[in-house]
Coordinates of C-alpha atoms and ligand atoms in Angstrom, one line a residue:
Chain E
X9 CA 81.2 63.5 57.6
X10 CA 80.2 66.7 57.8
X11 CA 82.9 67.8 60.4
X12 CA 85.8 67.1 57.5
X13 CA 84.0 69.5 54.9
X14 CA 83.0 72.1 57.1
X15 CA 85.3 74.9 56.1
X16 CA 85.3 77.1 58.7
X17 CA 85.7 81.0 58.3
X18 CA 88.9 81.9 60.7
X19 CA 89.1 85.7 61.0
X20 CA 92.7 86.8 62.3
X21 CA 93.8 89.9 63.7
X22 CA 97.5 90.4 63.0
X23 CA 99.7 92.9 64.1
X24 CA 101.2 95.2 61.3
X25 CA 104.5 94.7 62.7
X26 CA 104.9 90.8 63.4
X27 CA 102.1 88.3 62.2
X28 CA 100.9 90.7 59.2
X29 CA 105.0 90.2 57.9
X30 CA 104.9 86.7 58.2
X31 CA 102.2 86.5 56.6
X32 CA 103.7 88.8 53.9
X33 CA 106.8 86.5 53.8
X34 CA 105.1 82.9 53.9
X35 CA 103.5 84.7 50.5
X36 CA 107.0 85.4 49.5
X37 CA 108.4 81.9 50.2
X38 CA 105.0 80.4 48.8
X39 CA 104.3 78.6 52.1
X40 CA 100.6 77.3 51.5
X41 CA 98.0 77.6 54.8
X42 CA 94.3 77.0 54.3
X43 CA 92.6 79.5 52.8
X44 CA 89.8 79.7 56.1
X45 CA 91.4 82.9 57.5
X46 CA 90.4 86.3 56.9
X47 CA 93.5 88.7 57.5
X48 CA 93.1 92.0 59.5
X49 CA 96.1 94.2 60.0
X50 CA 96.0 96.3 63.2
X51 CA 98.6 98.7 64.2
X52 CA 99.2 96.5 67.6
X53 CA 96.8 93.7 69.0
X54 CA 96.9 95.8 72.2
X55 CA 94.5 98.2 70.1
X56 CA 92.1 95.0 70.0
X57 CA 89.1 95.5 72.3
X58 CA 87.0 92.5 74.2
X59 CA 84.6 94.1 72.4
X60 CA 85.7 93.7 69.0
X61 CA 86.1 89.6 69.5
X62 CA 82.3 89.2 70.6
X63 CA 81.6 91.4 67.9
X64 CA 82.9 89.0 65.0
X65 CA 82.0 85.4 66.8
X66 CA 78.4 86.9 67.6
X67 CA 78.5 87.9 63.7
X68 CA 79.4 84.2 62.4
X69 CA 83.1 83.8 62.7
X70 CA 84.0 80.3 63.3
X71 CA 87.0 81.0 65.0
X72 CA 89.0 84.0 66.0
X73 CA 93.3 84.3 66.1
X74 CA 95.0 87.1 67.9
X75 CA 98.4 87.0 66.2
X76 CA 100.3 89.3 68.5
X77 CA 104.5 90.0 68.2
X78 CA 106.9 87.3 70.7
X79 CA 106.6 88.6 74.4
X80 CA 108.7 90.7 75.0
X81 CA 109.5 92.0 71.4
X82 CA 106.0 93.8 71.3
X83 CA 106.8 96.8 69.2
X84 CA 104.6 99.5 71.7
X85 CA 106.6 97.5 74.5
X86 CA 103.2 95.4 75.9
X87 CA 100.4 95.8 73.7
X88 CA 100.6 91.7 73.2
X89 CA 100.3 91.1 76.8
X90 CA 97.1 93.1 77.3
X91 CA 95.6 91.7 73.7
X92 CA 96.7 88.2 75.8
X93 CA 94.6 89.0 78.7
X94 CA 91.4 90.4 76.5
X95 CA 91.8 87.2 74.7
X96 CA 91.6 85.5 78.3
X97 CA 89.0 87.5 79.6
X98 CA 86.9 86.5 75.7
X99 CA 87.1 83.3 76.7
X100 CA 85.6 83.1 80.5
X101 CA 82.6 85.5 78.6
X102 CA 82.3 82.4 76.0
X103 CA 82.5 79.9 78.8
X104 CA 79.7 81.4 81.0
X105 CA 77.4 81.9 77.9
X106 CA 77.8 78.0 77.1
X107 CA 80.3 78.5 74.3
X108 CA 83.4 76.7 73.2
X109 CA 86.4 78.9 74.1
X110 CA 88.7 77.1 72.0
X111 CA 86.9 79.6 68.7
X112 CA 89.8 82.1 70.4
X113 CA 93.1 82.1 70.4
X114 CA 95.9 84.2 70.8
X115 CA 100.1 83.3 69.6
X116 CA 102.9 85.1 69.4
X117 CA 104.6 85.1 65.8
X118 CA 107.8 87.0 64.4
X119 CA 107.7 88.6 61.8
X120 CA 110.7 86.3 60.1
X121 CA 108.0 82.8 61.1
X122 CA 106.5 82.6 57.6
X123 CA 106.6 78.5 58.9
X124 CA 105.1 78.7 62.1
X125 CA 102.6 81.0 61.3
X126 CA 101.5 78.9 58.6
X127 CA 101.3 75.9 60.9
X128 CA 99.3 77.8 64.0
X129 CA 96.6 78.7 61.0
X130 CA 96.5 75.1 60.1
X131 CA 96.3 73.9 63.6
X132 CA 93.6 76.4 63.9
X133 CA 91.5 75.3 61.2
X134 CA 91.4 71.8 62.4
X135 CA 90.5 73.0 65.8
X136 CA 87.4 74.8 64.9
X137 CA 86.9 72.3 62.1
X138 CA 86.1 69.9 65.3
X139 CA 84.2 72.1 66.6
X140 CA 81.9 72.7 64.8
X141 CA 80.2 75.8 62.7
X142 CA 79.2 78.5 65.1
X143 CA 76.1 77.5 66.6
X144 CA 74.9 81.2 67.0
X145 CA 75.1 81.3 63.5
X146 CA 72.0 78.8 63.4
X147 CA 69.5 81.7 63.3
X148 CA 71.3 84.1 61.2
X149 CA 73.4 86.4 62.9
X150 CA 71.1 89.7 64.5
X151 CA 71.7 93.4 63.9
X152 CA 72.3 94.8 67.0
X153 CA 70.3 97.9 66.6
X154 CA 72.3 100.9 68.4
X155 CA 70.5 104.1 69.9
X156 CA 73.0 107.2 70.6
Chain K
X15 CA 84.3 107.3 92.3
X16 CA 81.6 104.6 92.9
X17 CA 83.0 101.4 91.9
X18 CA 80.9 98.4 90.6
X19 CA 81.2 95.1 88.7
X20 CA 79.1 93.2 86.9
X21 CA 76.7 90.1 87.3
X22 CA 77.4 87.2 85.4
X23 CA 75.6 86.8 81.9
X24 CA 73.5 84.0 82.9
X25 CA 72.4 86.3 86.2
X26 CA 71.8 89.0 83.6
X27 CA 69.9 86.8 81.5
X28 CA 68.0 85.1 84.0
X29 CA 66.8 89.2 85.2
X30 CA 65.6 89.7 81.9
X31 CA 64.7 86.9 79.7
X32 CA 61.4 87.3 80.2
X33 CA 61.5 90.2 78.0
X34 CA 61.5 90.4 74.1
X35 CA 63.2 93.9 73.7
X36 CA 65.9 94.8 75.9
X37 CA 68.0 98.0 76.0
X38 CA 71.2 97.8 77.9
X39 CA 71.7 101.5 79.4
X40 CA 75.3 102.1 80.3
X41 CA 76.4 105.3 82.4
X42 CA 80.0 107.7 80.7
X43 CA 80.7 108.3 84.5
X44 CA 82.0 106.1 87.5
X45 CA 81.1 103.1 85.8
X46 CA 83.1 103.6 82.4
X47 CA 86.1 104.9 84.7
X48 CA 86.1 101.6 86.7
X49 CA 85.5 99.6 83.9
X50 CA 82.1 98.2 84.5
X51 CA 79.2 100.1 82.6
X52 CA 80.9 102.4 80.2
X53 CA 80.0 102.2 76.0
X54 CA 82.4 99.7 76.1
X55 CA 80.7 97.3 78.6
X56 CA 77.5 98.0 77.4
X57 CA 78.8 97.1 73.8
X58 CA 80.4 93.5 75.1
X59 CA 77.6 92.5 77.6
X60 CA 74.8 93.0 75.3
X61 CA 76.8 91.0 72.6
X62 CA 76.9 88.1 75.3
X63 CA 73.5 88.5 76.2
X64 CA 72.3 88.4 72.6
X65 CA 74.4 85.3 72.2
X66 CA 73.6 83.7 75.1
X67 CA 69.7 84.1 75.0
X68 CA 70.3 82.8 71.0
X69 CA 72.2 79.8 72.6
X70 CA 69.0 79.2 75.0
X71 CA 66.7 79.9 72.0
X72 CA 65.0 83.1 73.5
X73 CA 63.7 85.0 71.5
X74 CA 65.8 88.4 72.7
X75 CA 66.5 91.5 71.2
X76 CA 69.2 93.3 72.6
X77 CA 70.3 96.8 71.7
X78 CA 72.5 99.5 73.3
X79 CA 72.8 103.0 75.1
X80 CA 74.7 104.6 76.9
X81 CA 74.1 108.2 78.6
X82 CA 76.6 110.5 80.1
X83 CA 75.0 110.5 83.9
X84 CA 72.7 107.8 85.1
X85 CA 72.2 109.1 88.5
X86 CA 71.4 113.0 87.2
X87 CA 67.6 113.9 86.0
X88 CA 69.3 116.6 83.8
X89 CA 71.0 113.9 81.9
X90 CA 68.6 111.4 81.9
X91 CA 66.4 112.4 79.0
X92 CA 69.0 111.4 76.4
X93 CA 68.2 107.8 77.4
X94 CA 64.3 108.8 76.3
X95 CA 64.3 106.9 73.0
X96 CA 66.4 104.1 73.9
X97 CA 64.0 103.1 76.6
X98 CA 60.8 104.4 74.5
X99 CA 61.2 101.7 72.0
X100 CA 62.2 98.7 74.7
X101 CA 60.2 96.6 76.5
X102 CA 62.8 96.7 79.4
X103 CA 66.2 98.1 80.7
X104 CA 68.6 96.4 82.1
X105 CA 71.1 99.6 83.5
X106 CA 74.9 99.2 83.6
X107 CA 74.8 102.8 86.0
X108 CA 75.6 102.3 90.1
X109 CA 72.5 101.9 92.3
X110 CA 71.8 105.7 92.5
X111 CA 71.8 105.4 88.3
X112 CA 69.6 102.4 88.8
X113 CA 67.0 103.8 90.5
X114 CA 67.0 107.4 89.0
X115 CA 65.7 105.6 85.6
X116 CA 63.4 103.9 87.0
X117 CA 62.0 106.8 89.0
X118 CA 62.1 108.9 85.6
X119 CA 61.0 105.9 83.2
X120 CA 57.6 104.7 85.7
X121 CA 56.0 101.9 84.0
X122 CA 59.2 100.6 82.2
X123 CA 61.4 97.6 83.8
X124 CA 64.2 98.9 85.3
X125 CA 67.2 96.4 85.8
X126 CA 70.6 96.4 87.7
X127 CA 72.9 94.8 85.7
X128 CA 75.8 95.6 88.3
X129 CA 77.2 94.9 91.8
X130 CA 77.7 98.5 93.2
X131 CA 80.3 97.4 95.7
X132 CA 82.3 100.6 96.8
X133 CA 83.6 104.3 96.5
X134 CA 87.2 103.7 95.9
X135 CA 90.2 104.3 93.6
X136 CA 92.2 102.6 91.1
X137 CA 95.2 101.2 92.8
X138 CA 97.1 100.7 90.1
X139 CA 96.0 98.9 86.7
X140 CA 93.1 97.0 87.2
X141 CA 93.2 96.7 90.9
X142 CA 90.3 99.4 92.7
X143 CA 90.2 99.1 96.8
X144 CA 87.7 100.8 98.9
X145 CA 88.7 104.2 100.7
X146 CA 85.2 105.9 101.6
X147 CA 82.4 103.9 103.3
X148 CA 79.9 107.0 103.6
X149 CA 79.7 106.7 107.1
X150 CA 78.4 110.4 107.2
X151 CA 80.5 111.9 110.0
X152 CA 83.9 112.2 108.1
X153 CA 87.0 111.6 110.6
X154 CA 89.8 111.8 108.5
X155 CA 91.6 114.6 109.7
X156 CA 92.3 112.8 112.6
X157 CA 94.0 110.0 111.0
X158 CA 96.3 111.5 108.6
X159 CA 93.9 110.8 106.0
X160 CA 93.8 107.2 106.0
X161 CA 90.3 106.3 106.4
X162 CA 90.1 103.7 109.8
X163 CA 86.3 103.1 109.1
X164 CA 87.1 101.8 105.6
X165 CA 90.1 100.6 105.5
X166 CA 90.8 98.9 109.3
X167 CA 89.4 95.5 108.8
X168 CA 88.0 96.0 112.4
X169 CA 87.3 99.5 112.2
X170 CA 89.7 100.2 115.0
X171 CA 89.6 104.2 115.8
X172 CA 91.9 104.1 119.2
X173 CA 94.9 102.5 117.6
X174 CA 95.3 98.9 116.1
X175 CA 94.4 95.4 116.8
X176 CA 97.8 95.1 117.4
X177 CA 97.4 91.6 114.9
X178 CA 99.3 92.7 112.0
X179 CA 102.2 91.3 110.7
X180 CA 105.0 92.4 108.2
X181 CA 102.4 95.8 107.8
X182 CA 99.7 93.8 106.5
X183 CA 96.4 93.0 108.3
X184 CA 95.5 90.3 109.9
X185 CA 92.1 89.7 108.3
X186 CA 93.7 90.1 104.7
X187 CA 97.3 89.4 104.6
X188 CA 97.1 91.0 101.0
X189 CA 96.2 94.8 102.5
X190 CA 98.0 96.7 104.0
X191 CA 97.0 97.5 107.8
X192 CA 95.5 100.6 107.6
X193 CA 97.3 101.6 111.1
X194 CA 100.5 100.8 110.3
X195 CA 99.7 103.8 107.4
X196 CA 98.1 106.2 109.8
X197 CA 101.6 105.7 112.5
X198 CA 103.6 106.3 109.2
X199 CA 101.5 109.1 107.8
X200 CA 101.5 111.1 110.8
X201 CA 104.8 111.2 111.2
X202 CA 105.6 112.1 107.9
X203 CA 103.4 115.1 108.2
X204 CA 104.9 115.8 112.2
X205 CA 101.5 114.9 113.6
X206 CA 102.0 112.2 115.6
X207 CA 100.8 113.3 118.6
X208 CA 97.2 112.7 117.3
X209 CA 97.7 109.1 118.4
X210 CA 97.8 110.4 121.9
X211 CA 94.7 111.7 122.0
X212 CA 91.7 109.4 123.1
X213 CA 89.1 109.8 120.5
X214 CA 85.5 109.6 122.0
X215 CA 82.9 107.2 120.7
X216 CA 82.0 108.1 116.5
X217 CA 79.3 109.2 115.7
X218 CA 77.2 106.7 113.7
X219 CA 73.4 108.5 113.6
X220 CA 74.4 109.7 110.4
X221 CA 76.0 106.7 108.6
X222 CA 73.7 103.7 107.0
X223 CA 71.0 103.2 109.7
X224 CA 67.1 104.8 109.9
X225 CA 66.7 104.5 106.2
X226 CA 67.2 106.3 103.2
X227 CA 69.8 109.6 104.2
X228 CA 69.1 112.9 102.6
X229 CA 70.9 115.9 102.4
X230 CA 68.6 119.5 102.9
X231 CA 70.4 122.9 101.5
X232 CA 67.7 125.6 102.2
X233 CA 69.9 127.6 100.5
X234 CA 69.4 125.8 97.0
X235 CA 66.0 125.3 97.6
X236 CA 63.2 126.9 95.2
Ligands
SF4_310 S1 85.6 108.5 108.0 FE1 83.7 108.1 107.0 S2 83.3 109.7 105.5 FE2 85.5 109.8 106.1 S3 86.6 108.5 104.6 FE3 86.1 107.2 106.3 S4 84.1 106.3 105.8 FE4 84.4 108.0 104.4
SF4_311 S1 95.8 94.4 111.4 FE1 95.6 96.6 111.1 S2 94.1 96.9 109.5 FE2 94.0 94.8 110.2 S3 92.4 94.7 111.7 FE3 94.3 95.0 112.8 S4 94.6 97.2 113.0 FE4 93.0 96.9 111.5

């Protein structure tokens, strides 16, 4: 079946000081996740716009993860809880244009959970792997052309 | 600062999908301070838009703009290319911004892509209220500086309804009442005798009746 081939392309924003180690250390311990995610350090995921989530499902991502530090430990004190309410606010924007809202997620990951990080990227995967390829994808993604 | 929020994207699709080449016009003033039609906006409501018309499969271009003043002439020229090569605009700006475009741009669709609900302020993160309704005949002096008009659920200038409880109103148990402000305003600033004082009927001519309102300086005139 097509659904259990599809491999889809996962991109992840990960905060430099929680997700991006855990991702460093599940290297380090040689944890294995699916290769489907495409890692972007940011300094804090409260520096992650709405803006920036349309931008990469509009441009083919499959699926986009907000990997944000444990609430509470956020290292600019509540970056994570705004990136959690961006993340929220993403999703009603997918839901009234008709698309699934499950392609975003956000979780809160130490940097010491090599394991858990690994298993939220699998879990991931299969999510979006159930849901299909991006249907805007099905024309090619546009070029937004910009003036000023 | 004139507050706003905006349609949903299937309104805003619906207003302009009979169009091939849209430009969404956003405004750097009230509307990127409240949140509603800045770069930003602009940036994630054409993204929806050019999503959702693919979804539909219409055949939409979307691209984006934004100027620094919507409702100035001055300013508007900078939006000259951007609606040049579109078939249509759909403008993130307030009402005035709105229709200044389409007053400069005749012959081009000119959209509103907001609700232009109020001239307010930001509360406190991510919460605006209302504080000036425009009634034209300004009365806040006389109230401490709490505006009745706007912020009395029932308008009440000659004291309250005498409805609210625990402070709040009793239209909207989530405001405060604006009378219980104005008692405790103006008698943190030694004024309460105000209250005492029966305040004739306002004037209304000028406020939102007899059509469109205008403002003549002779002074400025050429
Ligand atoms: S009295 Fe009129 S002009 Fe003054 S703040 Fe209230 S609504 Fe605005
Ligand atoms: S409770 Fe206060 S604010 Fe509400 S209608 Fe009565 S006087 Fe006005």
């Amino acid at each position: 079946m097509e659904t259990e081939t599809f491999q889809p392309k996962i991109l992840a924003f990960c905060c430099h000081y929680c997700a991006y180690s855990s991702a460093d250390l599940a290297g380090s311990m040689r944890i294995q996740y699916p290769p489907n995610v495409r890692i972007i350090r940011t300094p804090c995921t409260g520096r992650l716009e709405t803006e920036y989530f349309m931008k990469a499902l509009e441009n083919g991502a499959d699926g986009v993860l907000v990997a944000g530090c444990l609430e509470g430990g956020c290292h600019f004190v509540e970056g994570n809880l705004c990136a959690k309410r961006r993340v929220n606010y993403t999703r009603d924007i997918l839901v009234e244009i008709g698309l699934e809202p499950d392609r975003i997620r956000m979780v809160n990951i130490s940097a010491a959970m090599a394991r858990p990080l690994a298993d939220t990227i699998t879990d991931m995967v299969q999510t979006v792997r159930k849901l299909g390829p991006n249907p805007i994808k099905r024309n090619g993604a546009p070029q937004p052309e910009n003036h000023a | 600062m004139i507050v706003a929020q905006r349609k949903t994207i299937l309104d805003l699709l619906a207003i302009v999908e009979k169009h091939r080449k849209l430009v969404v016009l956003g405004c750097g003033t009230c509307v990127t301070v409240c949140l509603a039609g800045g770069q930003r906006e602009v940036s994630i409501i054409a993204s929806a838009l050019r999503m959702a018309a693919k979804l539909k499969g219409l055949p939409l271009e979307v691209s984006e703009a934004t100027i620094e003043r919507q409702c100035d002439n001055v300013f508007l020229e900078q939006a000259a290319d951007a609606v040049k090569t579109s078939d249509a605009v759909l403008s993130l700006g307030c009402g005035a911004g709105v229709q200044a475009l389409a007053e400069r741009y005749t012959g081009k669709p000119v959209y509103g892509g907001l609700n232009t609900a109020f001239i307010g302020i930001l509360e406190e993160r991510g919460v605006w209220a209302e504080k000036c309704a425009a009634c034209g005949a300004c009365v806040l002096h006389q109230y401490g500086g709490i505006c009745p008009v706007t912020r009395c659920a029932k308008h009440m200038l000659n004291g309250p309804c005498s409805g609210s409880r625990e402070d709040h109103c009793e239209v909207d148990a989530t405001r405060p009442c604006a009378w219980q402000l104005i008692h405790q305003r103006l008698k943190e600033i030694g004024q309460l005798d105000e209250l005492k004082k029966t305040k004739p009927p306002k004037n209304w001519r000028p406020s939102l009746s007899g059509g469109c309102r205008t403002i003549i300086r002779e002074d400025h005139r050429v």
